[in-house]
mmCIF file of C-alpha atoms in Angstrom:
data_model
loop_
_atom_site.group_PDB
_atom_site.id
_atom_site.type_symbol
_atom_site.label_atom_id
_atom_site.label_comp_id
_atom_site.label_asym_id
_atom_site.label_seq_id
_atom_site.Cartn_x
_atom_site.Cartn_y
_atom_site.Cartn_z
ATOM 1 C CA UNK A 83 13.851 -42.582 -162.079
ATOM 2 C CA UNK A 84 13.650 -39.411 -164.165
ATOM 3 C CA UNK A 85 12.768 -36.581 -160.979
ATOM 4 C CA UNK A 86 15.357 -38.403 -158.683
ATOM 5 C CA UNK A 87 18.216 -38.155 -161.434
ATOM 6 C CA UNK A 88 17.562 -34.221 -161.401
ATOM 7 C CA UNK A 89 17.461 -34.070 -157.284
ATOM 8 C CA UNK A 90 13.709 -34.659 -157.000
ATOM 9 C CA UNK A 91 10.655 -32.738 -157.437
ATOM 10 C CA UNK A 92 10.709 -29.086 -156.069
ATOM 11 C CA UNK A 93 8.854 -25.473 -156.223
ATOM 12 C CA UNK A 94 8.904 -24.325 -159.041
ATOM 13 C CA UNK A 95 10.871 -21.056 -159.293
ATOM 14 C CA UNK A 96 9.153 -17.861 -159.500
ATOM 15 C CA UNK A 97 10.713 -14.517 -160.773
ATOM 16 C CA UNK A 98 9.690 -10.966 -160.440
ATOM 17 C CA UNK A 99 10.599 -10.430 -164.570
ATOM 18 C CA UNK A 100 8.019 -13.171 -165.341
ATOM 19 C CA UNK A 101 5.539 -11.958 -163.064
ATOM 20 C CA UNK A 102 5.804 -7.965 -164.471
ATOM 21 C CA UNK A 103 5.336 -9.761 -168.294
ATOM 22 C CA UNK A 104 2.214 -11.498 -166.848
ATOM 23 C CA UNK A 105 0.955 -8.282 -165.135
ATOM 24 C CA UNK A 106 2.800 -5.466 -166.183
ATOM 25 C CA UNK A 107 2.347 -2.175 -163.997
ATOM 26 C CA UNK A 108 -0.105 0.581 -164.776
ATOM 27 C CA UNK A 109 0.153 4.101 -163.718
ATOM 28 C CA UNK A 110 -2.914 6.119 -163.546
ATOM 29 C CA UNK A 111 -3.666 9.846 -163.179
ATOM 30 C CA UNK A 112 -5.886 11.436 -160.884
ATOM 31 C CA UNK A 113 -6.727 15.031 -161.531
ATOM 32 C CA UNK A 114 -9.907 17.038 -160.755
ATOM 33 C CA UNK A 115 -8.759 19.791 -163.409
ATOM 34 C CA UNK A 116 -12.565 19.745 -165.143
ATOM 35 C CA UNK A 117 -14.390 20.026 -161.690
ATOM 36 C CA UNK A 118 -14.332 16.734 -160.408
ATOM 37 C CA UNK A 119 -11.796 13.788 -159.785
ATOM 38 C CA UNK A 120 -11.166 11.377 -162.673
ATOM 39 C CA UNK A 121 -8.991 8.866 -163.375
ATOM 40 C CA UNK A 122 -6.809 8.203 -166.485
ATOM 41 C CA UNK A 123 -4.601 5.259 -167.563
ATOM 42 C CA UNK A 124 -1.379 6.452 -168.777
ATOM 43 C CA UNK A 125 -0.984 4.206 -172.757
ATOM 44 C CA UNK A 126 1.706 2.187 -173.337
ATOM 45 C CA UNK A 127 4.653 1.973 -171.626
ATOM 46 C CA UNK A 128 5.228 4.997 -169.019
ATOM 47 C CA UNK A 129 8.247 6.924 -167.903
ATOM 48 C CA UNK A 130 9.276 9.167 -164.889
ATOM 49 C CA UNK A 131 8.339 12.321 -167.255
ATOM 50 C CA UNK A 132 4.524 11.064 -167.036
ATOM 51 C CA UNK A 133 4.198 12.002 -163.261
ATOM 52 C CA UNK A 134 2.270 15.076 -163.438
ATOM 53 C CA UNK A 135 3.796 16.967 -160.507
ATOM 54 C CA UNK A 136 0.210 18.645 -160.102
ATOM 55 C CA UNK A 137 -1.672 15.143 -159.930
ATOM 56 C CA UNK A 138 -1.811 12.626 -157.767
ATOM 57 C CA UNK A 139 -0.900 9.323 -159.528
ATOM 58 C CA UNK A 140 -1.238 5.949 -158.824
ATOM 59 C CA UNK A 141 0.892 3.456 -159.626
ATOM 60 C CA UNK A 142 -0.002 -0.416 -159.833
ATOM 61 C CA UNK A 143 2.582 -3.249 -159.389
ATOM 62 C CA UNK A 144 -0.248 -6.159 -159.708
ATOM 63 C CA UNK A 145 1.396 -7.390 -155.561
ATOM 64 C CA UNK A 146 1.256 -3.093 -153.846
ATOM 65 C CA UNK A 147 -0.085 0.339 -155.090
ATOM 66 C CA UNK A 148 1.603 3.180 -154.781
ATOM 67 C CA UNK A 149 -0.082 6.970 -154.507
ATOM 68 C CA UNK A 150 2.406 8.809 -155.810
ATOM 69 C CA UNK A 151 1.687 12.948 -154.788
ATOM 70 C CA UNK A 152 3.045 15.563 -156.571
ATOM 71 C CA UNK A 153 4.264 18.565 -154.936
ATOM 72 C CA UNK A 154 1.345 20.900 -156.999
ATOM 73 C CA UNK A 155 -1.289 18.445 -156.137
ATOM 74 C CA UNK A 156 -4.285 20.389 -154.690
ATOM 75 C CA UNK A 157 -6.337 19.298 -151.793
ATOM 76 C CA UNK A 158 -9.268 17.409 -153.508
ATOM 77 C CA UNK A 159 -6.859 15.040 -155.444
ATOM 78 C CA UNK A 160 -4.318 14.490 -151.870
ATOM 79 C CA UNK A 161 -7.385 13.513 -150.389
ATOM 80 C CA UNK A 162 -9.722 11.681 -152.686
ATOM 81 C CA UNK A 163 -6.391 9.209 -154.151
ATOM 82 C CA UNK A 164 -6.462 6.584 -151.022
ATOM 83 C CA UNK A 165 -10.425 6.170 -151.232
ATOM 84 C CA UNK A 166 -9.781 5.764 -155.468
ATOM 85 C CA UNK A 167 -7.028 3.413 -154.656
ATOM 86 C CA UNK A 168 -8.990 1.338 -152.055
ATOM 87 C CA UNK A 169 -11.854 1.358 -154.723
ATOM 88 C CA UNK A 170 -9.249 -0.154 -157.467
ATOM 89 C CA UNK A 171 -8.138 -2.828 -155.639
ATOM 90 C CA UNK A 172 -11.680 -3.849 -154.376
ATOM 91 C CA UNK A 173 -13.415 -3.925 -157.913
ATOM 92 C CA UNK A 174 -10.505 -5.311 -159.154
ATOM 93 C CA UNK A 175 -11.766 -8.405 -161.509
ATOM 94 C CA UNK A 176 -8.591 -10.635 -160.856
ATOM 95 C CA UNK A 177 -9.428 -10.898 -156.834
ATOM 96 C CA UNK A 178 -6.881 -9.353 -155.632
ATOM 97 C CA UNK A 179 -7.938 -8.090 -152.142
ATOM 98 C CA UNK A 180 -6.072 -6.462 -149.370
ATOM 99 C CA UNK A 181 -3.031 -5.198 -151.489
ATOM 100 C CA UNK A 182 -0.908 -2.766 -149.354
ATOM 101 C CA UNK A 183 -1.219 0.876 -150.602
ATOM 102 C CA UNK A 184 1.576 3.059 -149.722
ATOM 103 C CA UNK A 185 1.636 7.016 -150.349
ATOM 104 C CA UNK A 186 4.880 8.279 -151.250
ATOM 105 C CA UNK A 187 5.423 11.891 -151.791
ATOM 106 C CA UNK A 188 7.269 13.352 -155.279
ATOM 107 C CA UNK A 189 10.466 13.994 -154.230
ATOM 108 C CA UNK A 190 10.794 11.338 -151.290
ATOM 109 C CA UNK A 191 10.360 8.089 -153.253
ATOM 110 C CA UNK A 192 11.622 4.758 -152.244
ATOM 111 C CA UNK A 193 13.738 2.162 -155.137
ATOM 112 C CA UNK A 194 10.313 -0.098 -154.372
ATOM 113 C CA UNK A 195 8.881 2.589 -156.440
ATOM 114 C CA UNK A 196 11.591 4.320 -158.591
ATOM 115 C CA UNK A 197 12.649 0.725 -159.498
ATOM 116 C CA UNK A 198 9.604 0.712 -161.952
ATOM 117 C CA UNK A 199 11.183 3.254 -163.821
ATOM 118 C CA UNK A 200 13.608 3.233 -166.277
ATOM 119 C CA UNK A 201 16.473 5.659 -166.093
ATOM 120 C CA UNK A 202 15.152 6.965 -162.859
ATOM 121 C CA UNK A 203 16.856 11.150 -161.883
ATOM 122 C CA UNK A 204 16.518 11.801 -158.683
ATOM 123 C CA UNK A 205 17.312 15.369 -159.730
ATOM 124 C CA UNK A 206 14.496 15.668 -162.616
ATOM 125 C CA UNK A 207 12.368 17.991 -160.690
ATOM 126 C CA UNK A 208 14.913 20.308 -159.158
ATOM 127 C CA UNK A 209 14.942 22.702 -161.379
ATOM 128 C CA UNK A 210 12.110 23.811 -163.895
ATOM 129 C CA UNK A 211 11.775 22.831 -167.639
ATOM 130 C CA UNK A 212 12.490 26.330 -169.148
ATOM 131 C CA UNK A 213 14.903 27.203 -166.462
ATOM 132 C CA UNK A 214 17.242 24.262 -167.892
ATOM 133 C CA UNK A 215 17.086 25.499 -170.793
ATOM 134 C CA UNK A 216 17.850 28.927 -170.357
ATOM 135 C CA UNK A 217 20.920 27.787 -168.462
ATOM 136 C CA UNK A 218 21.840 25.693 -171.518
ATOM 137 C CA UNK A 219 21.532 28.242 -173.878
ATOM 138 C CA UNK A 220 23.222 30.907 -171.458
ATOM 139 C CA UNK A 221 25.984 28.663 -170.895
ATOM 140 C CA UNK A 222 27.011 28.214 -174.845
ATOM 141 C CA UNK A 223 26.865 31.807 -175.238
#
C-alpha cells in the first residue's frame, strides 16, 4: 500500500521558519513620554536599531514574550511593561493563554531573543551615535 511503501504514516514535521511565516514576531513600544503609558507597534519588519534604549519594548514570538528594558527606561515604563504584557497575552484573540514572559535587560540579552534579529551587535550600544562619528571623522583626519 501507498503509506507502507514510504515507512508508514507519521507526525507531520513542524519547523520554526514555517511557524514565524504563519505568525511572524511583533515588537511593540512602551513609552509614557506624553504623560501616560502607551503602546505602539513597530511597522513592517523591525531591526535591533528600533529598540528605543529609553523604552521598554516588548517583543512577541507568537510561543514567549519578551520585555525588553532599555537602560534609559524610567520607572513608570520598568514597572507598568509586565502588567501590559500579561494584558496582551490575555486579550489576545488567537487563545493563546499562559505564554511565558521573560524580562531581559538591554545589554544582557539571551540568542532566544537576539536570534530575532538580523545582524545582531552586541557592541551597538557601547558607544553613542555622535561619539562614533566623531571618532570616524577624527580618525581620517
Amino acid at each position: 500500500d501507498f503509506w507502507s511503501a514510504l515507512g508508514g504514516k507519521k507526525e507531520y514535521q513542524t519547523s520554526k521558519s514555517l511557524q514565524r511565516m504563519i505568525n511572524p514576531p511583533r515588537l511593540f513600544g512602551c513609552s509614557n513620554k506624553t504623560g501616560r503609558l502607551t503602546v505602539e507597534e513597530v511597522p513592517g519588519d523591525f531591526t535591533q536599531s528600533d529598540l528605543a534604549t529609553d523604552d521598554v519594548m516588548l517583543l512577541d514570538t507568537w510561543d514567549q514574550i519578551f520585555i525588553w528594558v532599555g537602560n534609559d527606561a524610567n520607572a513608570e515604563e520598568r514597572n507598568g511593561a509586565p502588567k501590559i504584557a500579561k494584558d496582551y497575552v490575555d486579550t489576545d484573540p488567537s487563545g493563546r493563554r499562559g505564554l511565558p514572559i521573560t524580562t531581559i535587560k538591554q545589554g544582557a540579552e539571551p540568542p532566544t531573543f537576539t536570534g530575532w534579529f538580523q545582524a545582531w551587535d552586541p557592541k551597538m550600544w557601547e558607544t553613542d551615535p555622535l561619539g562614533r562619528i566623531r571618532a570616524h571623522f577624527s580618525a581620517q583626519s
